[in-house]
Coordinates of C-alpha atoms in Angstrom, one line a residue:
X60 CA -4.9 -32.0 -27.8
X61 CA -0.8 -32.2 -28.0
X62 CA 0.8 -34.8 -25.9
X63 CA 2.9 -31.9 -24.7
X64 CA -0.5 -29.8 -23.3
X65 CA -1.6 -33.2 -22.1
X66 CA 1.1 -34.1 -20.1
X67 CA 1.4 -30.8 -18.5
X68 CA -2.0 -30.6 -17.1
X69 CA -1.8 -34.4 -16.2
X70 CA 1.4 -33.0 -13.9
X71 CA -1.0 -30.3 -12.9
X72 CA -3.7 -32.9 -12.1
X73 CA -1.5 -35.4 -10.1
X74 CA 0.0 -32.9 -8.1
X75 CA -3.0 -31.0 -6.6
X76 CA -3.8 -35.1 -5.7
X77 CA -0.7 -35.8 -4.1
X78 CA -0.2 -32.7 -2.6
X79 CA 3.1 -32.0 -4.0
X80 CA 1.6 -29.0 -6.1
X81 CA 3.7 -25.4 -5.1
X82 CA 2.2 -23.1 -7.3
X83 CA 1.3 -22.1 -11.0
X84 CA 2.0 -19.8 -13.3
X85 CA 0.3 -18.6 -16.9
X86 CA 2.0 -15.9 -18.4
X87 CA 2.6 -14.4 -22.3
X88 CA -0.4 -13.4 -23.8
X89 CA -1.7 -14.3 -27.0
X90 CA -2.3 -10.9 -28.0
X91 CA -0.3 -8.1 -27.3
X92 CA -3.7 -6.1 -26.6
X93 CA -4.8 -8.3 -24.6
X94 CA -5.9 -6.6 -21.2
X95 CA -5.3 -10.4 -19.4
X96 CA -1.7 -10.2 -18.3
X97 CA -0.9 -13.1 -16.2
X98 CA -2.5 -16.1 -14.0
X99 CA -1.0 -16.8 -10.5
X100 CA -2.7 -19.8 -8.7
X101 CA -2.3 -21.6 -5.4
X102 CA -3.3 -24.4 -3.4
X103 CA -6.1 -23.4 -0.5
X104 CA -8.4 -24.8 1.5
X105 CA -12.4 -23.9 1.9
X106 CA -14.6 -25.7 3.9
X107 CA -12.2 -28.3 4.3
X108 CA -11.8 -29.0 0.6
X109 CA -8.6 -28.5 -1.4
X110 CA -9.2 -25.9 -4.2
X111 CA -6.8 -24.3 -6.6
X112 CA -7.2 -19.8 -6.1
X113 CA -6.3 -18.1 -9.4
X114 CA -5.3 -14.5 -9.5
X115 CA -6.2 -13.3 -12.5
X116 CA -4.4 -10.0 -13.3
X117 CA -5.4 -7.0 -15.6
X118 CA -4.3 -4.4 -16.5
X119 CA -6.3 -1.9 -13.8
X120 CA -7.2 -4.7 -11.5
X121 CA -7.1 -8.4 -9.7
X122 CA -9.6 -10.9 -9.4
X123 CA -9.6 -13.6 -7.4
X124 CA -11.3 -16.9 -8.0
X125 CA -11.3 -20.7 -6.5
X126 CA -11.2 -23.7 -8.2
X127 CA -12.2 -27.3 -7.4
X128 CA -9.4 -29.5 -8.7
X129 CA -11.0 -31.0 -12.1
X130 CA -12.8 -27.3 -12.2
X131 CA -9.1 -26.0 -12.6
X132 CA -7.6 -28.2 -14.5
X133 CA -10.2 -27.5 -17.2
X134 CA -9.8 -24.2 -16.8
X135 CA -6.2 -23.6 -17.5
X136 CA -6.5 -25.7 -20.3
X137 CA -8.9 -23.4 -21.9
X138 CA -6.2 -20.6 -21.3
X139 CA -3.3 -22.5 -22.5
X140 CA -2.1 -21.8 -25.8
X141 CA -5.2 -19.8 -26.6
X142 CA -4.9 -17.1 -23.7
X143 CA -1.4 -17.4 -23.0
X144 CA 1.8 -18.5 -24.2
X145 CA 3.5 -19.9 -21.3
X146 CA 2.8 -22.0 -18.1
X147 CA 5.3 -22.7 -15.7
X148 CA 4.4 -25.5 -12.8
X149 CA 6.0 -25.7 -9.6
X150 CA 6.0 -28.9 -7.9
X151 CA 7.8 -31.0 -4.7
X152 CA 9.4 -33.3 -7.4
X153 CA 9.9 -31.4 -10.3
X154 CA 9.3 -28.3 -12.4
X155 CA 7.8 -28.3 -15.6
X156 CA 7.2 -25.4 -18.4
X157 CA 5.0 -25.6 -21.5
X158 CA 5.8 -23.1 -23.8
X159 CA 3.9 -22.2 -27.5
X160 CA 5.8 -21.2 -30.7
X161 CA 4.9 -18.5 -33.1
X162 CA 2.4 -21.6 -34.9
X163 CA 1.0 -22.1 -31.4
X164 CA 3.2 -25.6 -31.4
X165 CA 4.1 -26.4 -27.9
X166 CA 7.1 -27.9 -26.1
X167 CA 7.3 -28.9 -22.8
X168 CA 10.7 -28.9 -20.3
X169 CA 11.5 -30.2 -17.3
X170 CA 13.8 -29.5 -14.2
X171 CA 14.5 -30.3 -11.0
X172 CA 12.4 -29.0 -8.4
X173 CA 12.8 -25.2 -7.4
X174 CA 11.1 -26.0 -4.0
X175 CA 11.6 -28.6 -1.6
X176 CA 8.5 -27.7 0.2
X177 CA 4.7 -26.7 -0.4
X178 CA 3.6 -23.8 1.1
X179 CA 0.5 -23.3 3.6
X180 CA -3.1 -24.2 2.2
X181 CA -4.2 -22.4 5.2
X182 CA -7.4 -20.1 3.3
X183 CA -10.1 -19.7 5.9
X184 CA -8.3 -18.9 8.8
X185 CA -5.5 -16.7 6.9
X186 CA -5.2 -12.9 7.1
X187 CA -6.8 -11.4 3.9
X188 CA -3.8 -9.4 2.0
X189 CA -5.4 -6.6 0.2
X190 CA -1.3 -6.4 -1.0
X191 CA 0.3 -9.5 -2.4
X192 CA 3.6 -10.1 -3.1
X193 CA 3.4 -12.5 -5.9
X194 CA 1.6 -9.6 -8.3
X195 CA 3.6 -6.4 -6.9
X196 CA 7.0 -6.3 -8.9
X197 CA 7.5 -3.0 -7.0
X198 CA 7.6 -5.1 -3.5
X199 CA 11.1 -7.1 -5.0
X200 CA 12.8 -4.0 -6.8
X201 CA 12.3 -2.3 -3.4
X202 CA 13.7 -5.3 -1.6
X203 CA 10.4 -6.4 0.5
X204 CA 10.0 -9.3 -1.9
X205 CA 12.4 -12.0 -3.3
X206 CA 11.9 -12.7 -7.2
X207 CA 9.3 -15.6 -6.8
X208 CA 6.5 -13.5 -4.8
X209 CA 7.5 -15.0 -1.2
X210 CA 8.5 -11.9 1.5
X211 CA 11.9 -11.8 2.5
X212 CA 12.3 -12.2 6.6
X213 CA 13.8 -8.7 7.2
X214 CA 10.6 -7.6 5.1
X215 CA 7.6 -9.1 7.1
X216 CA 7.1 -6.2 9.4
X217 CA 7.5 -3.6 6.2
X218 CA 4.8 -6.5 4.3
X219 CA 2.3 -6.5 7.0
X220 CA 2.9 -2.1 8.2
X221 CA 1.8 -1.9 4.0
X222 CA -1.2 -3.4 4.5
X223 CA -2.7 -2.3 7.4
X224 CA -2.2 1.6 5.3
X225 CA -4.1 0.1 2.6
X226 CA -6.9 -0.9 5.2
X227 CA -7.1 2.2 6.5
X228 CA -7.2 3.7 3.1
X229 CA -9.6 1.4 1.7
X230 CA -12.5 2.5 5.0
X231 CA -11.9 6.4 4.7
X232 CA -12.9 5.5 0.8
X233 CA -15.7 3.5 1.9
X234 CA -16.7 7.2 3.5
X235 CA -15.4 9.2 0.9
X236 CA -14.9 8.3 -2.8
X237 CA -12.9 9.9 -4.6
X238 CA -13.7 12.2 -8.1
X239 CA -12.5 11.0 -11.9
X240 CA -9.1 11.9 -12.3
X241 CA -8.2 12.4 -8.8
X242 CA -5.0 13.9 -7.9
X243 CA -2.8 12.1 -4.8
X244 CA -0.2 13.3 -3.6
X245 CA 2.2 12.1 -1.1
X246 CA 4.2 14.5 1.0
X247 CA 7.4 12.9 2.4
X248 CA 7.2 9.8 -0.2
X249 CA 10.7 8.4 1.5
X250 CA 11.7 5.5 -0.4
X251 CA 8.0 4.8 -1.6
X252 CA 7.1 1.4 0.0
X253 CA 3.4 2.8 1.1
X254 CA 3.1 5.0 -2.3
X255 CA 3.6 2.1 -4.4
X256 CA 1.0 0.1 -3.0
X257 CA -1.3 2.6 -2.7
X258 CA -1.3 3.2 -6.4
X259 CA -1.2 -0.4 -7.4
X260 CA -4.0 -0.9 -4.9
X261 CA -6.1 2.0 -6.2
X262 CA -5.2 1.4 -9.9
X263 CA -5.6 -2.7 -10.5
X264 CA -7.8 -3.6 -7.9
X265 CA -10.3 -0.8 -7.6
X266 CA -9.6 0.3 -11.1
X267 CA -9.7 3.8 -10.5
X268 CA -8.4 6.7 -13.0
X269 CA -5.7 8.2 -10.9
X270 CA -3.2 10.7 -10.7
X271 CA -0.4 10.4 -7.9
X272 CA 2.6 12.5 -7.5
X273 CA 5.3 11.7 -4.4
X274 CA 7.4 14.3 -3.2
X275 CA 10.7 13.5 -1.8
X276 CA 14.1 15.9 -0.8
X277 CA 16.4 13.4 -1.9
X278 CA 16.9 13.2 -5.2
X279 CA 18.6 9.6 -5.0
X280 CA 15.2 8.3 -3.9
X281 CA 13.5 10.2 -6.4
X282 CA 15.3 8.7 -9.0
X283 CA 14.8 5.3 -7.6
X284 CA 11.2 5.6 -7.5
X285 CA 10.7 6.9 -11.0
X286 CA 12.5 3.9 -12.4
X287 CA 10.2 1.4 -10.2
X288 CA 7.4 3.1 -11.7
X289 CA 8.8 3.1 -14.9
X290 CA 9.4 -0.7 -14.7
X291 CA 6.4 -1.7 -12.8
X292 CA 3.7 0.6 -15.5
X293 CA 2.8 3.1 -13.4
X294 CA 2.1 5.2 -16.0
X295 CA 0.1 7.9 -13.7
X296 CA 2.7 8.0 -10.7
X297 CA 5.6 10.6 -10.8
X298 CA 8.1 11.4 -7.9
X299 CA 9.7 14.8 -7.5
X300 CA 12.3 16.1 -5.6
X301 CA 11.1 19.1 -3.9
X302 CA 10.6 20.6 -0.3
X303 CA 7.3 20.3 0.7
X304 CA 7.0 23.9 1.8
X305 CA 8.2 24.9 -2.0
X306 CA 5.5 22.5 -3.4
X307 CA 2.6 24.0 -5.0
X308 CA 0.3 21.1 -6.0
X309 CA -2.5 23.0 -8.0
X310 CA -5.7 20.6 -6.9
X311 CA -5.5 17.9 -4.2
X312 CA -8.1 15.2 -3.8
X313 CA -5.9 13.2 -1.1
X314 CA -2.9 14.1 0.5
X315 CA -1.1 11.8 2.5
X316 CA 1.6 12.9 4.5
X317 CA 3.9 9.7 6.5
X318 CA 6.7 10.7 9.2
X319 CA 7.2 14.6 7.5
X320 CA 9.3 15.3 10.5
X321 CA 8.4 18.3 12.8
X322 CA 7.0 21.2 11.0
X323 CA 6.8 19.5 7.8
X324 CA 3.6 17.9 8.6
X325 CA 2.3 21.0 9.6
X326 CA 3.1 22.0 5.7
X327 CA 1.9 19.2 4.8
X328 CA -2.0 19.4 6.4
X329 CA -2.4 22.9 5.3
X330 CA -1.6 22.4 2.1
X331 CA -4.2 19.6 2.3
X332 CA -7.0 22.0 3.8
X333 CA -6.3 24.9 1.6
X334 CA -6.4 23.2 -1.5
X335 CA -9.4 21.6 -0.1
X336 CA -8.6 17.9 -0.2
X337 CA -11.6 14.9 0.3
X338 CA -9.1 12.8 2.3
X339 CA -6.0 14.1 4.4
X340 CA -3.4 11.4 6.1
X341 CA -1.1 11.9 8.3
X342 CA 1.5 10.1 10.4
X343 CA 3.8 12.6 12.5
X344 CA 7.1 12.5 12.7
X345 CA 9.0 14.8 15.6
X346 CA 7.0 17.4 17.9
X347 CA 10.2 19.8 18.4
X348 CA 8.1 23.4 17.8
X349 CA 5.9 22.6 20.5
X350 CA 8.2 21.1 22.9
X351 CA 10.2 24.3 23.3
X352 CA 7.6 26.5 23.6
X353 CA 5.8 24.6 26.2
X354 CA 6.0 24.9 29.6
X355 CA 3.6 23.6 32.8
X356 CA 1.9 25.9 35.3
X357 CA 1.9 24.8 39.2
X358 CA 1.8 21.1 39.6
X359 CA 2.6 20.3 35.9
X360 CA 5.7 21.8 36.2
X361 CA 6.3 18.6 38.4
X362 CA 5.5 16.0 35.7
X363 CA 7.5 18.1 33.1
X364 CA 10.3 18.3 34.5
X365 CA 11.2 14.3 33.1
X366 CA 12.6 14.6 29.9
X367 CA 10.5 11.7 28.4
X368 CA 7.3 13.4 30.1
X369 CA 7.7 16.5 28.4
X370 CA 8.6 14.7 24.9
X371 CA 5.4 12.5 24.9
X372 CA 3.0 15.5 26.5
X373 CA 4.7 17.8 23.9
X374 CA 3.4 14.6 20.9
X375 CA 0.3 14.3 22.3
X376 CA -0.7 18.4 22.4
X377 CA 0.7 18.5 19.0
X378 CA -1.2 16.4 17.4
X379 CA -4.1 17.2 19.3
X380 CA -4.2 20.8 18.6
X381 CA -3.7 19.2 15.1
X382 CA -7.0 17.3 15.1
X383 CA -8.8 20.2 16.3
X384 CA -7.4 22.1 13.6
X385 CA -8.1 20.1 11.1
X386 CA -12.4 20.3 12.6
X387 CA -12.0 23.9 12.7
X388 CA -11.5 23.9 9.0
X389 CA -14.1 21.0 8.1
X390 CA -12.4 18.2 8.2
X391 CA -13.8 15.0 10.7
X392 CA -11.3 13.3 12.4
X393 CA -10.0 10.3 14.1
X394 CA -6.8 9.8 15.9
X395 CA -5.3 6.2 16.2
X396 CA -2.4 4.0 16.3
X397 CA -1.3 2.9 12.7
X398 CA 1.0 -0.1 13.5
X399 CA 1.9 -1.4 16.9
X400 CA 5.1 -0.5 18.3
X401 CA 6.8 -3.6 17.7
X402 CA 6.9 -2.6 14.1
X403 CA 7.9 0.6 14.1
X404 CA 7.9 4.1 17.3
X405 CA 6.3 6.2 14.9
X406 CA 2.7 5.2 15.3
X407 CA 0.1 7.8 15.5
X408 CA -2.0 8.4 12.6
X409 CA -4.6 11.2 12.0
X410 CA -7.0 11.1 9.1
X411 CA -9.6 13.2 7.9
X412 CA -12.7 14.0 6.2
X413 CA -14.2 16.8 4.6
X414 CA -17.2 18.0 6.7
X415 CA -19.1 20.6 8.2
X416 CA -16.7 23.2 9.6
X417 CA -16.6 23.0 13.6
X418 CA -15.6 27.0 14.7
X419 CA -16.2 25.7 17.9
X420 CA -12.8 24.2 18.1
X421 CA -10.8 27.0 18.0
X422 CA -11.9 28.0 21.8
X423 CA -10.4 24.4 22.4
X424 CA -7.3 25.0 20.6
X425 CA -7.0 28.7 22.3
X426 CA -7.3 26.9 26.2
X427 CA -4.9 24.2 25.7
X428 CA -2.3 27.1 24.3
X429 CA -3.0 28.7 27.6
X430 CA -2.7 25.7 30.0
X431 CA 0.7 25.1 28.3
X432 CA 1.9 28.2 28.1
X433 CA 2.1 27.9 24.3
X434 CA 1.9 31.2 21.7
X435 CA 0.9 29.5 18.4
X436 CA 0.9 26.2 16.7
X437 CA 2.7 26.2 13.3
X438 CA 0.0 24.8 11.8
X439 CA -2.6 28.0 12.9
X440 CA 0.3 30.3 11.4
X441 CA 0.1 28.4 7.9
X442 CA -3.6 29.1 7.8
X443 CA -3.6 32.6 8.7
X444 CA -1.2 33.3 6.1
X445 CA -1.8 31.1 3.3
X446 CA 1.3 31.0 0.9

C-alpha cells in the first residue's frame, strides 16, 4: 500500500479514537460510468458504541450504512483509489486530502483545520431526516444550506417545514403508489424549496422513474429553478411560468398544490380531480371568495360580526366544503395541520386519495351553503363546467 494511502487512513483511524474525527468525504469516481457518485460519512453512536455512518450516494438513490471503527477503516480503503479518486478528512487538528493521478499515484496534503469543533454523535435518539443537507446541492443554491452540508440558522425552520412534507408524502405513498413514468406536478411551485426535495426524495432514495413539472407566475423564479435543476441533475424536473388556470397538464398522477392563494387552489384541486390524479395535496392559501359571500343567520350573526371570527370561520367552511368536495368526486380525505405555527400561519393541509365516490356529500356541501348563506363554492363551479 502507498505511504501516502497509509497515512491517510492511519489519520482516519486515530481520529475516530480520539474523537477529533468531523467528517469524511470520498468523491471522483474511477469511472466516469460509474453509478457510485460520492461517500459522505459521520461519526454516530449505536447502542452506546461509536460507529462511522456512510451515505453512499447513486445516481437514483441513498443508502445508508454503519461502520464499527476497524470495519470502516477497511472499508474506505477498499474504495480509495479503486472507487474513487479523492478523499478529503476533516478533523479537530487538521485537514487532510489524498488525491490519485491519472496512473492512480497518490499524494496526500495537509491544512489547518476547517473545524474547531466535532459535531453531535447523537444517532439513537436523533430525528431521522428523510432530507439531508450534506447530499442536497439544491438545499445551498437555494440558500437553506451553507457549502459544507450544515443548515444555515435562518434555514432551520425551512430544513425541518421540508421534511415533515416529505413525511407526509412518503405515508399517502405507503397507501398509494404511484404508476411508471408518473407525472407530478406542482401548482404554485414558489421558489421550489418543497419541489426540489420532493424530486430528489422520490428520484435517489426511492428510485422511482418520474416526471415533475412546477408551475410558477413569476418568471424570475422560474428561471432560478431551472438552473438549480440544471446544476443539481434533475434531468426529469422542469419549471414553467404559467397561470395555473391557463395550465393544461395532459395526465396527472399527483398534484400538489402549496399556499395557491384564494381561488387558485380551487384551480388547482380540480384540475387534480378531473385529470383524475392518485394523490392530490394541498395547503390553502387565502379564503377571500367565501368570506364575502358568507353571512350568519340569528345568533351567528353575533360571532361574525368580529373580524378575526369571520376570517377563521370563512377558512375553516372553505376548506371544509373543500374536503367534502374532493369525497364527492372519489377522493378520501384527511385534514390536518402541516407544520406548527411557530414555523409558518399557513398550516392546514388537505390530502387525498382516489376512492370510491361518496354522492352522499353533496347534501353536506348543499346545508352548510345554506347555514351560511353561501350561493356556490368556486371549486363546485370548476366541476360543473370543466375547462
Amino acid at each position: 500500500m502507498p505511504e501516502q494511502k497509509q497515512s491517510f487512513l492511519n489519520q482516519l483511524s486515530e481520529s475516530a479514537a480520539k474523537g477529533t474525527f468531523v467528517k469524511l468525504t470520498l468523491s471522483k469516481p474511477a469511472s466516469k460510468s460509474s453509478e457510485f457518485h460520492n461517500v459522505y460519512a459521520r461519526l454516530v453512536e449505536i447502542k452506546g458504541q461509536p460507529h462511522m455512518s456512510f451515505t453512499l450516494r447513486y445516481a437514483r438513490r441513498d443508502e445508508t450504512k454503519n461502520y464499527l471503527p476497524a470495519e470502516a477503516v477497511k472499508t474506505v480503503s477498499d474504495w480509495l483509489g479503486k472507487d474513487f479518486l479523492q478523499g478529503d478528512l476533516y478533523t479537530t487538528e487538521k485537514d487532510y486530502f489524498i488525491q490519485y493521478n491519472k496512473k492512480r499515484e497518490p499524494s496526500l496534503r495537509t491544512a489547518t483545520p476547517s473545524h474547531a469543533s466535532t459535531p453531535n454523535v447523537g444517532h439513537d435518539k436523533a430525528k431521522k431526516r428523510l432530507i439531508t443537507a450534506d447530499t442536497a446541492n439544491y438545499l445551498h443554491l437555494l440558500g437553506v444550506a451553507n457549502a459544507d452540508g450544515t443548515i444555515k440558522k435562518e434555514g432551520q425552520k425551512k430544513f425541518k417545514q421540508i421534511n415533515k412534507y416529505i413525511e407526509i408524502i412518503d405515508n399517502l405513498l405507503a397507501q398509494q403508489a404511484l404508476p411508471p413514468k408518473a407525472h407530478i406536478v406542482d401548482m404554485g411551485s414558489g421558489k421550489g424549496y418543497l419541489t426540489f426535495a420532493l424530486y430528489d426524495y422520490l428520484t435517489r432514495k426511492l428510485g422511482l422513474d418520474i416526471e415533475m413539472t412546477g408551475i410558477e407566475l413569476r418568471p424570475a423564479l422560474v428561471d432560478l429553478c431551472n438552473d438549480i435543476a440544471s446544476k443539481c441533475g434533475f434531468e426529469h424536473l422542469r419549471f414553467a411560468a404559467q397561470d395555473i388556470r391557463d395550465y393544461q397538464p395532459g395526465h396527472i398522477d399527483m398534484l400538489i398544490a402549496l399556499h395557491a392563494c384564494d381561488t387558485a387552489t380551487d384551480e388547482a384541486i380540480a384540475k387534480g380531480i378531473l385529470s383524475d390524479s392518485a394523490i392530490i395535496v394541498v395547503a390553502p392559501c387565502c379564503h377571500k371568495q367565501i368570506r364575502k359571500e358568507m353571512h350568519g343567520h340569528g345568533d351567528m350573526q353575533a360571532i361574525l360580526k368580529h373580524g378575526i371570527l369571520e376570517e377563521r370561520q370563512a377558512e375553516l367552511i372553505t376548506d371544509g366544503l373543500r374536503a367534502l368536495l374532493m369525497e364527492a368526486n372519489g377522493y378520501a380525505t384527511k385534514v390536518f395541520e402541516f407544520i406548527s405555527t411557530e414555523h409558518t400561519s399557513k398550516n392546514l393541509m388537505i390530502t387525498g386519495l382516489r376512492a370510491k365516490p361518496q354522492p352522499e356529500a353533496l347534501a353536506k356541501v348543499e346545508a352548510i351553503k345554506q347555514a351560511y348563506g353561501i350561493k356556490r363554492h368556486f371549486l363546485e363551479q370548476l366541476l360543473a363546467t370543466p375547462s
